[in-house]
mmCIF file of C-alpha atoms in Angstrom:
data_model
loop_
_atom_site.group_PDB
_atom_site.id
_atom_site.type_symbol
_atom_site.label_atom_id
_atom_site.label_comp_id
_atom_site.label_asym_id
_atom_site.label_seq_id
_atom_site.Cartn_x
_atom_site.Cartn_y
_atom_site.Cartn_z
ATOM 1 C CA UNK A 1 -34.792 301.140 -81.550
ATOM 2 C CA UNK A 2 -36.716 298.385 -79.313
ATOM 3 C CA UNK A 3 -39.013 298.798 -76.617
ATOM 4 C CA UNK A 4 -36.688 298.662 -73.845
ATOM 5 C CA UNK A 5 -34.084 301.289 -74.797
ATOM 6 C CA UNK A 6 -37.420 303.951 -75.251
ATOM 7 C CA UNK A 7 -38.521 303.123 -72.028
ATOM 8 C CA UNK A 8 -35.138 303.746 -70.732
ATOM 9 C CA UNK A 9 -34.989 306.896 -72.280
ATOM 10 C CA UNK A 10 -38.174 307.717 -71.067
ATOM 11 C CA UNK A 11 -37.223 306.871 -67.749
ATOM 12 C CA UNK A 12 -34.227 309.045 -67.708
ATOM 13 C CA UNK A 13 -36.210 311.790 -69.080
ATOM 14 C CA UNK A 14 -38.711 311.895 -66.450
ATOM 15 C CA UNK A 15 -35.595 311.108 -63.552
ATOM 16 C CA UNK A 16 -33.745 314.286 -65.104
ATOM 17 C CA UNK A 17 -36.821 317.051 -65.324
ATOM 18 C CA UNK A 18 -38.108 315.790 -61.718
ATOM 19 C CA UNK A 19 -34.312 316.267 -60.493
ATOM 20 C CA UNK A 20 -34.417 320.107 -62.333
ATOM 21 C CA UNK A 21 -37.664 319.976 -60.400
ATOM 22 C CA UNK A 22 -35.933 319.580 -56.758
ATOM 23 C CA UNK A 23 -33.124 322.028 -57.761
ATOM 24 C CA UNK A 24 -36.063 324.681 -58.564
ATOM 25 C CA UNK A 25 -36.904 324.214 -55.324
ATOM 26 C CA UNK A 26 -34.253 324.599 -53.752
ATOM 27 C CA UNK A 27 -33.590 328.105 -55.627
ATOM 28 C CA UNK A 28 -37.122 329.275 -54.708
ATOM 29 C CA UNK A 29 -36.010 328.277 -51.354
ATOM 30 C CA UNK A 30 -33.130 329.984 -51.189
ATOM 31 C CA UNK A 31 -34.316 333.166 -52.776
ATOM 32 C CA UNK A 32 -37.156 333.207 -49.791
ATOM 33 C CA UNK A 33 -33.959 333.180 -47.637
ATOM 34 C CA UNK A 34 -32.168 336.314 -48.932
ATOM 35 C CA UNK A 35 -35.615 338.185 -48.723
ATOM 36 C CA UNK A 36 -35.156 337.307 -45.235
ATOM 37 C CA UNK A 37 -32.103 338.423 -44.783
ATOM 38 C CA UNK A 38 -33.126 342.187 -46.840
ATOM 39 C CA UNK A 39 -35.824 342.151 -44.235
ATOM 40 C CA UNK A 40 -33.491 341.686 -40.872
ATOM 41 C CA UNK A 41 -30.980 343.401 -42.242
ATOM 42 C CA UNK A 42 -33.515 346.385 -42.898
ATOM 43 C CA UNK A 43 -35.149 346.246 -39.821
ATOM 44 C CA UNK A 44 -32.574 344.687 -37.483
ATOM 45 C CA UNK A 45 -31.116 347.175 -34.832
ATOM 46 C CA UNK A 46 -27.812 344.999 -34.504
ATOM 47 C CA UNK A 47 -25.313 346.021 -37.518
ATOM 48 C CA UNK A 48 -24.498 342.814 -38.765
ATOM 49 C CA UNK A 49 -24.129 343.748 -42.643
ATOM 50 C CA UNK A 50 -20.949 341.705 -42.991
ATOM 51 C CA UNK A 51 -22.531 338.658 -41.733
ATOM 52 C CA UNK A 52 -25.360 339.238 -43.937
ATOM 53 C CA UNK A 53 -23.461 340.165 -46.882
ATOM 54 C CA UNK A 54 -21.164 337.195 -46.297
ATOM 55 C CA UNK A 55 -24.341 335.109 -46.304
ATOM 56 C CA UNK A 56 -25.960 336.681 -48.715
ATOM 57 C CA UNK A 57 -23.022 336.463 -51.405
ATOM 58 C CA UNK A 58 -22.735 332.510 -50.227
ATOM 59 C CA UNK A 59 -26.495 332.365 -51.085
ATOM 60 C CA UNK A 60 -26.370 333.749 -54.167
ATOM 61 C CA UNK A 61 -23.186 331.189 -55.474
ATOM 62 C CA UNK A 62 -25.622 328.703 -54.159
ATOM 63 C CA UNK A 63 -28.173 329.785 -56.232
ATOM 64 C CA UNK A 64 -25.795 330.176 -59.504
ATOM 65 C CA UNK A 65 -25.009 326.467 -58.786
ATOM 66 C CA UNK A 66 -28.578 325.325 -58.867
ATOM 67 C CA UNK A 67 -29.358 327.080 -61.793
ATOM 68 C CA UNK A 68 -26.236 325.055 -63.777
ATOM 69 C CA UNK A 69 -27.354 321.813 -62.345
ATOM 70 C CA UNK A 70 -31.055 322.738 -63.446
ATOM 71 C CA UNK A 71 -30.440 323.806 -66.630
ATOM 72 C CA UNK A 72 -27.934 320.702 -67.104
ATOM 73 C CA UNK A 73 -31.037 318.389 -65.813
ATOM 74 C CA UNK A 74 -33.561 319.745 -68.664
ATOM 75 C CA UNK A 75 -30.680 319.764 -71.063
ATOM 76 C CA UNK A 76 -30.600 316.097 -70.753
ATOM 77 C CA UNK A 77 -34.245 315.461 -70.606
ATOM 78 C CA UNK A 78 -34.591 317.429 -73.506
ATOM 79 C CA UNK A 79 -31.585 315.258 -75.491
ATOM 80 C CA UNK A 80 -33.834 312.273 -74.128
ATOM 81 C CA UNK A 81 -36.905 313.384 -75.489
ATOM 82 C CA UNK A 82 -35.695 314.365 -78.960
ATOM 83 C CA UNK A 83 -33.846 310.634 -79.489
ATOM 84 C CA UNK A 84 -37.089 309.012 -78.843
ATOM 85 C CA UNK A 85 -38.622 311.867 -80.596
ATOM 86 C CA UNK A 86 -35.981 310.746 -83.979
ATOM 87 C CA UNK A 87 -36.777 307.190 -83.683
ATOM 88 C CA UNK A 88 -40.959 307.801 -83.997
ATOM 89 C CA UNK A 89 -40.465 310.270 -87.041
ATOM 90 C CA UNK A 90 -38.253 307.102 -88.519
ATOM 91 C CA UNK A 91 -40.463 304.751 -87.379
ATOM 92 C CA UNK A 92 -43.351 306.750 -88.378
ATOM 93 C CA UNK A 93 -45.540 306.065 -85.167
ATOM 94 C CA UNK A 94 -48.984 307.846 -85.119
ATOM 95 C CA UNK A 95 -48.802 307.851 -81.227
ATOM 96 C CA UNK A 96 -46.179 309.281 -79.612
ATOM 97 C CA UNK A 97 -44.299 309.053 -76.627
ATOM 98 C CA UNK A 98 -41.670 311.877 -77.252
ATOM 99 C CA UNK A 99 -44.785 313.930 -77.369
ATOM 100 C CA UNK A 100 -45.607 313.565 -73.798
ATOM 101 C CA UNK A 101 -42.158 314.173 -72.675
ATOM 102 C CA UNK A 102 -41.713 317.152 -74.632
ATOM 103 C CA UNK A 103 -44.706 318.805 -73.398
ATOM 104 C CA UNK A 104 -43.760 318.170 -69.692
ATOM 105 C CA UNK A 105 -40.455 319.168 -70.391
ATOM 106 C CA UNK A 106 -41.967 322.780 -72.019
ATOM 107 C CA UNK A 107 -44.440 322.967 -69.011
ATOM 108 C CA UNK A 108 -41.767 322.988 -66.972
ATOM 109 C CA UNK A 109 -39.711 325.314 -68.696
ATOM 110 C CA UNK A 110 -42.304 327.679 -68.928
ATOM 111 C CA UNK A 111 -42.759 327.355 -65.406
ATOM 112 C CA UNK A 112 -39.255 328.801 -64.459
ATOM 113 C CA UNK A 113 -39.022 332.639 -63.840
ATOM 114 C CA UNK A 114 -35.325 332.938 -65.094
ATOM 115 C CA UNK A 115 -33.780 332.176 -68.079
ATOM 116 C CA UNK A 116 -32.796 329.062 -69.734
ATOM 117 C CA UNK A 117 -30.419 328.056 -72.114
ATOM 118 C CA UNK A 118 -30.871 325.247 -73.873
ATOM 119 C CA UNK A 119 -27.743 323.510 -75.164
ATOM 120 C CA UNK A 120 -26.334 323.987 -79.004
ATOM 121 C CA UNK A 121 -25.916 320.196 -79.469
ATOM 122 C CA UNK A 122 -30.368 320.203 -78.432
ATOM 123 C CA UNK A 123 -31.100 323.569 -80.092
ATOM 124 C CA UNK A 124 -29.561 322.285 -83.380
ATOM 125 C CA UNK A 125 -31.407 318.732 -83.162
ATOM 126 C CA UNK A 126 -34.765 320.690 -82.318
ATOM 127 C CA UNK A 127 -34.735 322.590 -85.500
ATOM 128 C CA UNK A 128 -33.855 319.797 -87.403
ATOM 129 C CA UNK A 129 -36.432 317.449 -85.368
ATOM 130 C CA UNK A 130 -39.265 320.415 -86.448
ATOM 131 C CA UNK A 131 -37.800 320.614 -90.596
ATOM 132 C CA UNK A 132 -38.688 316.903 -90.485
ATOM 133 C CA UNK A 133 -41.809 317.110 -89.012
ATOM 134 C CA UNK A 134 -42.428 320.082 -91.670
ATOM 135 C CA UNK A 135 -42.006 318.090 -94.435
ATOM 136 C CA UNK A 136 -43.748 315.190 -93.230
ATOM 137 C CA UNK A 137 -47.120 316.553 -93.922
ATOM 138 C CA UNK A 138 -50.510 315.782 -91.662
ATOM 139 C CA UNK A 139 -48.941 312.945 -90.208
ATOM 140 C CA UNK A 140 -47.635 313.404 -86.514
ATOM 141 C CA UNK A 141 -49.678 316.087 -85.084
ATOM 142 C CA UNK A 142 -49.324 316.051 -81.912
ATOM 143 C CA UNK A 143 -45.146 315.549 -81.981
ATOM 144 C CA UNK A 144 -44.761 318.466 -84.604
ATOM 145 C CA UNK A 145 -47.276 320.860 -81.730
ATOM 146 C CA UNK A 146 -44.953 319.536 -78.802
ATOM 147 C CA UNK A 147 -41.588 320.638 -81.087
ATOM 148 C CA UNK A 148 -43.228 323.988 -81.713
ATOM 149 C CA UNK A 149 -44.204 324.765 -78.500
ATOM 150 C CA UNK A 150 -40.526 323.937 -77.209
ATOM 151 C CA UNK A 151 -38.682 325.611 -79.523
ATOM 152 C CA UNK A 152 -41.048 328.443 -78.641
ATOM 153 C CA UNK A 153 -40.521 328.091 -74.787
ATOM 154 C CA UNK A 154 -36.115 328.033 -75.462
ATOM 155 C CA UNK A 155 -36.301 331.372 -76.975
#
């Protein structure tokens, strides 16, 4: 694969974990909300549970939502990573780039308080990306840790 078409990869990688990065945000900011609304609705002298509930259950699809496009975000990043990831194991380059993604991509994952579910199509290609890397040998350190430690972090 040439230069460009990593770099594009690359690109979209980064573009797709800092988008799951905005939709985290938005769920942590939306969760602060319904704490909110458990606190006025616990303390509030006006009976307005239907109103809360209402918002509360609107929240909560909100939330749901977010979580999809999130997970669908690092999905990608991760099918990103692991074709530049395929090219350096065939290419057999001692410094790698797919390493770097990776490892932000399991920071990030690790980061997350709820669960995600990483894609058949990526969990399939990530044990066959780390069987590769097995029976490589010494070569590609640092590529075979950043496999591990994602498989590890996609229970």
């Amino acid at each position: 694969m040439d230069s460009t078409v990593i770099k594009i990869l690359y690109t979209n990688a980064f573009n797709d974990i800092e988008s799951a990065r905005n939709c985290q945000n938005s769920i942590s900011r939306i969760e602060m909300e319904l704490q909110m609304i458990n606190i006025n609705s616990k303390y509030s002298s006006f009976d307005n549970s239907y109103l809360n509930n209402m918002k509360k259950q609107s929240l909560e699809m909100e939330i749901v939502n977010l979580i999809n496009k999130r997970n669908n975000y690092i999905n990608n990043s991760i099918g990103y990573a692991l074709t530049i990831a395929e090219d350096e194991i065939r290419e057999n380059n001692g410094l790698s780039v797919a390493a770097i993604v990776i490892g932000t991509i399991s920071s990030f994952i690790s980061s997350i308080k709820d669960s995600f579910n990483i894609s058949i199509v990526n969990r399939s290609n990530l044990s066959i990306m780390s069987s590769k890397l097995l029976l490589s040998g010494l070569n590609m350190f640092q590529l075979k840790k950043a496999i591990e430690t994602l498989k590890s972090v996609c229970k």
